[in-house]
Coordinates of C-alpha atoms and ligand atoms in Angstrom, one line a residue:
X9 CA 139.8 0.9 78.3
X10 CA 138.3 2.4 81.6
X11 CA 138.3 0.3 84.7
X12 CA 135.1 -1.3 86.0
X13 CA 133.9 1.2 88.8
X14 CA 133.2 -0.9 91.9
X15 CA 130.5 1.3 93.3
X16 CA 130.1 1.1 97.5
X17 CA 126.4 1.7 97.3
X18 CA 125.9 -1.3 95.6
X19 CA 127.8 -4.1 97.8
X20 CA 126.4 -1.9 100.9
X21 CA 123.1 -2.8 99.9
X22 CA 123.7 -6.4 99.4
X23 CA 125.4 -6.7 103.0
X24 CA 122.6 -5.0 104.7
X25 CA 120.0 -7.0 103.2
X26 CA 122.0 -10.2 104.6
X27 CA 122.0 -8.4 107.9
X28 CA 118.3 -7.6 108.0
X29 CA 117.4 -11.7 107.3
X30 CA 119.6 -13.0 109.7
X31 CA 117.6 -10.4 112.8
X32 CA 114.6 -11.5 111.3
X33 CA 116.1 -15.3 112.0
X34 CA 117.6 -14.3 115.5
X35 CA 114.6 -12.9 116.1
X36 CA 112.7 -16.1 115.3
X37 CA 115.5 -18.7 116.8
X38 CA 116.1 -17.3 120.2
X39 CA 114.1 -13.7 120.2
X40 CA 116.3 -11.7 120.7
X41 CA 117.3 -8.4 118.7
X42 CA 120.9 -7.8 118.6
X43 CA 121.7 -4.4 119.9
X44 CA 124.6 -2.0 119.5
X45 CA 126.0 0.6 122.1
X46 CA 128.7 3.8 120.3
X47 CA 129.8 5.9 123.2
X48 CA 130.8 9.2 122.3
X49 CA 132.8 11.1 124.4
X50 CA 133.2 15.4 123.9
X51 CA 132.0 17.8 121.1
X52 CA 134.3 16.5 117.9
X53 CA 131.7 17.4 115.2
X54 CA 132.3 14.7 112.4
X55 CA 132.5 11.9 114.8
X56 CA 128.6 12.9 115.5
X57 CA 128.1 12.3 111.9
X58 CA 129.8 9.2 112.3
X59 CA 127.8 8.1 115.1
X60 CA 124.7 9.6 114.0
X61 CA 125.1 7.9 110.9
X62 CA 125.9 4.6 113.0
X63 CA 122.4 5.0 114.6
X64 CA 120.2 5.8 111.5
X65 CA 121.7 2.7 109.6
X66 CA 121.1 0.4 112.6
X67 CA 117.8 1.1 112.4
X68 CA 117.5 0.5 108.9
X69 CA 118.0 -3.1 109.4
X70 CA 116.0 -3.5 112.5
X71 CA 118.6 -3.3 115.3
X72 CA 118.4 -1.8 118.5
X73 CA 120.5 0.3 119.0
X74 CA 122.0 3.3 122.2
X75 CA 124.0 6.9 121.6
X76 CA 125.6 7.2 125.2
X77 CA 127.4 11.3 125.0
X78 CA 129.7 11.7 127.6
X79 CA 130.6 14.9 128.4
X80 CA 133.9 16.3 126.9
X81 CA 135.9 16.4 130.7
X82 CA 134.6 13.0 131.8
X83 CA 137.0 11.3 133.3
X84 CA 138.9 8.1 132.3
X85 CA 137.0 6.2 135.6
X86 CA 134.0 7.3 134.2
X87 CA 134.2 5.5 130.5
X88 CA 135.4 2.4 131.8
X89 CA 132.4 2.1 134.5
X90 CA 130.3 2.8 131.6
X91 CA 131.8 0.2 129.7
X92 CA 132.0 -2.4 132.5
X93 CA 128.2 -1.6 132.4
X94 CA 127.5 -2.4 128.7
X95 CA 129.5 -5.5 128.8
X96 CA 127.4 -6.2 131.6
X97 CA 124.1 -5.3 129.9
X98 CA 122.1 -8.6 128.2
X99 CA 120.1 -6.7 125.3
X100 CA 123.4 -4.5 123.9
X101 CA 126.1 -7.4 121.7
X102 CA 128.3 -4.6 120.2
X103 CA 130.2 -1.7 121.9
X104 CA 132.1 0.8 120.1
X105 CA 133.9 3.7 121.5
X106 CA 134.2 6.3 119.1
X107 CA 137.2 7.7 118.4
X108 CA 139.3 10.1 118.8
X109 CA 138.8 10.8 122.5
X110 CA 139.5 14.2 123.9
X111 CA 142.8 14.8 124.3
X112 CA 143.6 14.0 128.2
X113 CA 142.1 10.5 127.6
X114 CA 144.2 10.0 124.2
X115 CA 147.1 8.5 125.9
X116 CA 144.6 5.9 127.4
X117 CA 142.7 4.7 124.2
X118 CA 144.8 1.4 124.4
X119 CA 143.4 0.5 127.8
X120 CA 140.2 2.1 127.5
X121 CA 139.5 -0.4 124.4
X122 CA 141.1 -3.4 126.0
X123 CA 138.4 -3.1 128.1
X124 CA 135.9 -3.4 125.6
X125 CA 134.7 -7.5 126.2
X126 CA 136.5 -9.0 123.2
X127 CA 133.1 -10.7 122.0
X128 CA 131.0 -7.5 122.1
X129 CA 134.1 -5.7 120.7
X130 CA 132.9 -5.1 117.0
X131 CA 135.2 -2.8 116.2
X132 CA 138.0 -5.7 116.3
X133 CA 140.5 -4.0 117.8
X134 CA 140.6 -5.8 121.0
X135 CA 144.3 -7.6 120.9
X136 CA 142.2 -10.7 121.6
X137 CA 140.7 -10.3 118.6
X138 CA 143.7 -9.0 116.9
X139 CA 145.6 -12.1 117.8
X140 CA 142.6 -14.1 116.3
X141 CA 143.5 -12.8 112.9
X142 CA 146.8 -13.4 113.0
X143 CA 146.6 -17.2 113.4
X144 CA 143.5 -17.2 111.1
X145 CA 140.7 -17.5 113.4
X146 CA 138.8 -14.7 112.8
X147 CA 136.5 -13.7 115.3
X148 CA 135.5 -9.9 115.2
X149 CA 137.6 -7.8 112.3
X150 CA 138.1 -4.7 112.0
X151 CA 134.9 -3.3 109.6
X152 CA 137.1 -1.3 107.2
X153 CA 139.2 -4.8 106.1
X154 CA 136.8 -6.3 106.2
X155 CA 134.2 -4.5 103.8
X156 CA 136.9 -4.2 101.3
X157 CA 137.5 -8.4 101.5
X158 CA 133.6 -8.9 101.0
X159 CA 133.0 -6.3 98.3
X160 CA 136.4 -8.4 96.0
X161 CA 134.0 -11.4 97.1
X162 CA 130.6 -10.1 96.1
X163 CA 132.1 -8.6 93.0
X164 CA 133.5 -11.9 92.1
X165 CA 137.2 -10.6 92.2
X166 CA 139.7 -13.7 93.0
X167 CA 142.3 -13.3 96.0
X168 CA 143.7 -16.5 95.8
X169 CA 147.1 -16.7 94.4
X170 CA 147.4 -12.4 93.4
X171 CA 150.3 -10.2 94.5
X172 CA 148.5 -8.1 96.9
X173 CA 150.1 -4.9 97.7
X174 CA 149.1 -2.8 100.7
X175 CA 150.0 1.2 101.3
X176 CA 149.8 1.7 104.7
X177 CA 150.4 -0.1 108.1
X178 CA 148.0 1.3 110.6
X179 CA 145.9 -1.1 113.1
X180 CA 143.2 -0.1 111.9
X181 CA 143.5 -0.6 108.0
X182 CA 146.6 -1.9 106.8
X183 CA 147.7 -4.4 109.0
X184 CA 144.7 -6.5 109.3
X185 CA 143.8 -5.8 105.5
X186 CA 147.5 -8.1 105.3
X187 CA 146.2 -10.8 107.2
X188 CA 142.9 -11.0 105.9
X189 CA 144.4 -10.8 101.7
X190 CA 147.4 -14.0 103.5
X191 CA 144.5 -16.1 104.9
X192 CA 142.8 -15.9 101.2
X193 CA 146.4 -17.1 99.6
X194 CA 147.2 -13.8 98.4
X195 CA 150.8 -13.3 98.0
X196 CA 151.1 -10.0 100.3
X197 CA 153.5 -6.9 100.9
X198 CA 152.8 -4.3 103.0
X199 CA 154.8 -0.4 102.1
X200 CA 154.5 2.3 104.1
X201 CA 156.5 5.9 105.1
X202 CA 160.0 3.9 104.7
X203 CA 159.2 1.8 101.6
X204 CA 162.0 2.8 99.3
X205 CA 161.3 3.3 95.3
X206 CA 157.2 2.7 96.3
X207 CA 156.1 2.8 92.5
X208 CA 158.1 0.2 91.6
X209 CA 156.4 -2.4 94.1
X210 CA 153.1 -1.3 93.6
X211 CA 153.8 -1.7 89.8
X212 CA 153.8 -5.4 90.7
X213 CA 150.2 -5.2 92.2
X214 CA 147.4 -7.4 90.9
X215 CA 146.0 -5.9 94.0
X216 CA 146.5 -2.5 95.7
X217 CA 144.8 -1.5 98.9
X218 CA 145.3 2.2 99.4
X219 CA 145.3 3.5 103.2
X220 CA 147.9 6.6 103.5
X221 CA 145.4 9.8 104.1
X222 CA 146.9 11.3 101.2
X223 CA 144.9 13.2 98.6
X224 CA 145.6 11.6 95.0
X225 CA 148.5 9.8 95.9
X226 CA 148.8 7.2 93.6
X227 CA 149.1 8.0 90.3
X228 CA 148.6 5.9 86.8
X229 CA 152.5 5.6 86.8
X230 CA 152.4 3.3 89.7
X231 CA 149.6 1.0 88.5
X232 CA 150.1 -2.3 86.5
X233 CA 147.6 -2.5 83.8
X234 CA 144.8 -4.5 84.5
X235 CA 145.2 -3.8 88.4
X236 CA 142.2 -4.1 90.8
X237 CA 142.7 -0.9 92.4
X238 CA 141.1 -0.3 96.3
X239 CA 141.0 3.5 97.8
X240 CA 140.3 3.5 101.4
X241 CA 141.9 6.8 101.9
X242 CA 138.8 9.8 102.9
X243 CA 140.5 13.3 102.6
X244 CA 138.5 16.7 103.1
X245 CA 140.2 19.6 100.5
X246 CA 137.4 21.3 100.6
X247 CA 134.6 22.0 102.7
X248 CA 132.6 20.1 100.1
X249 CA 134.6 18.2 98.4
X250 CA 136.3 14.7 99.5
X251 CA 139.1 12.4 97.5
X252 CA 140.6 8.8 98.2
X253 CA 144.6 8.6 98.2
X254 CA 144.3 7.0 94.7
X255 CA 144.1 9.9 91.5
X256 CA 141.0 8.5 90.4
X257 CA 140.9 10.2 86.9
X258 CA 143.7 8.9 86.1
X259 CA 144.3 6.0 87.3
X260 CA 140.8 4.6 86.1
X261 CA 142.0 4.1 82.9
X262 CA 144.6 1.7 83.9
X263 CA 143.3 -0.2 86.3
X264 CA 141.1 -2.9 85.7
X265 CA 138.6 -2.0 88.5
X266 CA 138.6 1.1 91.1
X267 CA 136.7 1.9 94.1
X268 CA 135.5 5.6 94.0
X269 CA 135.9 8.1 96.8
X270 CA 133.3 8.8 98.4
X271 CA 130.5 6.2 97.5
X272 CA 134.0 3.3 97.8
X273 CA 134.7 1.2 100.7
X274 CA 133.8 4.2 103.1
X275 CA 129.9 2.8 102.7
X276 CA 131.1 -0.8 103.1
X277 CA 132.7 0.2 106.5
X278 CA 128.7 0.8 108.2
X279 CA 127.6 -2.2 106.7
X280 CA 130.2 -4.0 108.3
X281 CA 129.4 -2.5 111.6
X282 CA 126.3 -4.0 111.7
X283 CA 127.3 -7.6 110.2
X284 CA 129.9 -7.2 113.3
X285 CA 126.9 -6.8 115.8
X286 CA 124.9 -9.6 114.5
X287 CA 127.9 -11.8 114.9
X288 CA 128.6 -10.6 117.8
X289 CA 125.3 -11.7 118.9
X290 CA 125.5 -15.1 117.8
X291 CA 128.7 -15.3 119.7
X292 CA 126.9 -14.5 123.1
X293 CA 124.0 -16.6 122.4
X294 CA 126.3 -19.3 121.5
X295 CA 128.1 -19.0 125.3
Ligands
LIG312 P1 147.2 6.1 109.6 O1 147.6 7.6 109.5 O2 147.0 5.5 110.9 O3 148.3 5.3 108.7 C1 148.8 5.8 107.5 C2 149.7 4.8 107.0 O4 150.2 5.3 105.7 C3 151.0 4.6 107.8 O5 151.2 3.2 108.0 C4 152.1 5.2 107.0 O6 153.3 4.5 107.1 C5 151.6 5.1 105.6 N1 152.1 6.2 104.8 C6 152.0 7.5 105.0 N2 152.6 8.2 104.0 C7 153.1 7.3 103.2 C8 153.9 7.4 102.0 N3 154.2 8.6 101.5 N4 154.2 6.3 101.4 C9 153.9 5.1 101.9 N5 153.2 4.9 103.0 C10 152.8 6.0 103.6 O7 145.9 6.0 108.6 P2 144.6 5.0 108.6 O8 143.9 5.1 109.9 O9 145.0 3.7 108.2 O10 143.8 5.7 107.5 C11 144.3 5.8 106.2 C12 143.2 6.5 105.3 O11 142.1 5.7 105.3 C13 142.8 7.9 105.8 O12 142.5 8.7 104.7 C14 141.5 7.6 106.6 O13 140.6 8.6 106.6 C15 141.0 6.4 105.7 N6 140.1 5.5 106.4 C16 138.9 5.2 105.9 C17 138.0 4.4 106.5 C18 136.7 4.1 105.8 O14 135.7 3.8 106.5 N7 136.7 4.0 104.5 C19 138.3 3.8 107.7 C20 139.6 4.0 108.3 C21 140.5 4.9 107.6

């Protein structure tokens, strides 16, 4: 039997549509339209995809949105006075800094984020907002996580009581993936590099979330039948051609649902960005 294929596109949709009623009801309640700021700093050429792609969906659901390029050799004064600015600035509620940041500002990116005010920080990576998830008040997560929690929710897919089993431990992915499956009564475990005989914990999955950067990692062998199966993994090895971290051929007729890669969680990830903003939003009006 071949898994149910739990297609981005269509939970993308759904999420954006949310997002587009509730500006419409911002709009109405206090007139305001939530705005988003993405600073991009340097030349990197797929981070101007990102961020151009960041734009063009912001519009789609009627948000305002600002591309600030900052010169590759700006200096580390320079980003944080423009961030001091856009926390500062009344019609932008989300900042995001783009990463990665040219290499003399690399070793910075922890303080250069922290800057970032926590409730206009909808990236989530703010340790405010970090710290939020880990005693279960979440505030602004991390839009990765978080797309893969909503697409199990709008595809009806219990958390509650499921081993959930987690490759990876970045900040980004991993880590808050584990907090967000625990405060749904998962029962989680996290592997990563030094997880020892890997196939034979993920074997125990009900749930596996998939976050190494490894082409075709996981491999049937390593799935129990029946499994709900969730690549985040994006590899290039090609110029054309991308795969997720999970062998999707042939792990699709194990498992008893599988995200593709691309058109998986990578298009939930956007979505999410601009759920973040209009929450954000919310958040300031509240103050
Ligand atoms: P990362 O490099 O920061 O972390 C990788 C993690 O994988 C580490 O915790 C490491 O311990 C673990 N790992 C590496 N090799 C392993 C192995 N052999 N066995 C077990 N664990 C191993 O990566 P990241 O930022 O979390 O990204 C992971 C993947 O997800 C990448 O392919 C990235 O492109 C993708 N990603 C996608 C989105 C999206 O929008 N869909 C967002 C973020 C990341």
């Amino acid at each position: 039997m071949t898994a149910r294929i739990l297609e981005g596109k269509v939970f993308a949709n759904q999420i954006k549509e949310t997002v587009k009623n509730d500006i419409v009801a911002l709009k109405e309640e206090f007139g305001v339209t939530p705005g988003l700021a993405v600073i991009i700093v340097g030349e990197n050429p797929a981070s101007r995809v990102y961020v151009a792609n960041k734009h063009r969906s912001c519009g789609d659901v009627g948000m305002y949105s600002e591309v600030i390029e900052m010169p590759a050799d700006s200096t580390k004064e320079q980003l944080l006075n423009k961030i001091a600015e856009l926390n500062q600035a009344e019609n932008i509620h989300g900042i995001l800094v783009q990463l990665p940041l040219p290499k003399h500002m690399s070793a910075d990116e922890a303080e250069i984020l922290n800057f970032i005010d926590p409730d206009k920080d909808v990236d989530g990576f703010h340790p405010v907002n970090v710290g939020k998830l880990s005693i279960g008040q979440e505030h602004l997560v991390p839009c990765t996580p978080l797309g893969c929690i909503k697409m199990l929710e709008l595809a009806g897919i219990d958390i509650a009581g499921k081993h959930a089993v987690i490759i990876g431990r970045s900040n980004i992915v991993g880590k808050p993936m584990f907090n967000l499956l625990l405060s749904r009564n998962a029962t989680v475990t996290v592997c990563h590099s030094w997880t020892k005989d890997l196939a034979s914990v993920t074997k125990e999955a009900d749930l596996l979330v998939v976050a190494i950067g490894k082409p075709n990692f996981v491999t049937a062998e390593m799935i129990k039948p029946g499994a709900v199966v969730i690549d985040v993994g994006i590899n290039r090895i090609a110029p054309k051609k991308l795969v997720g971290d999970v062998d999707f051929e042939q792990v699709k007729e194990v498992a008893g649902a599988i995200t593709p890669v691309p058109g998986g969680v990578g298009l939930l990830t956007i979505a999410m960005l601009m759920h973040n903003t209009v929450k954000a939003a919310r958040i300031q009006l509240k103050k």
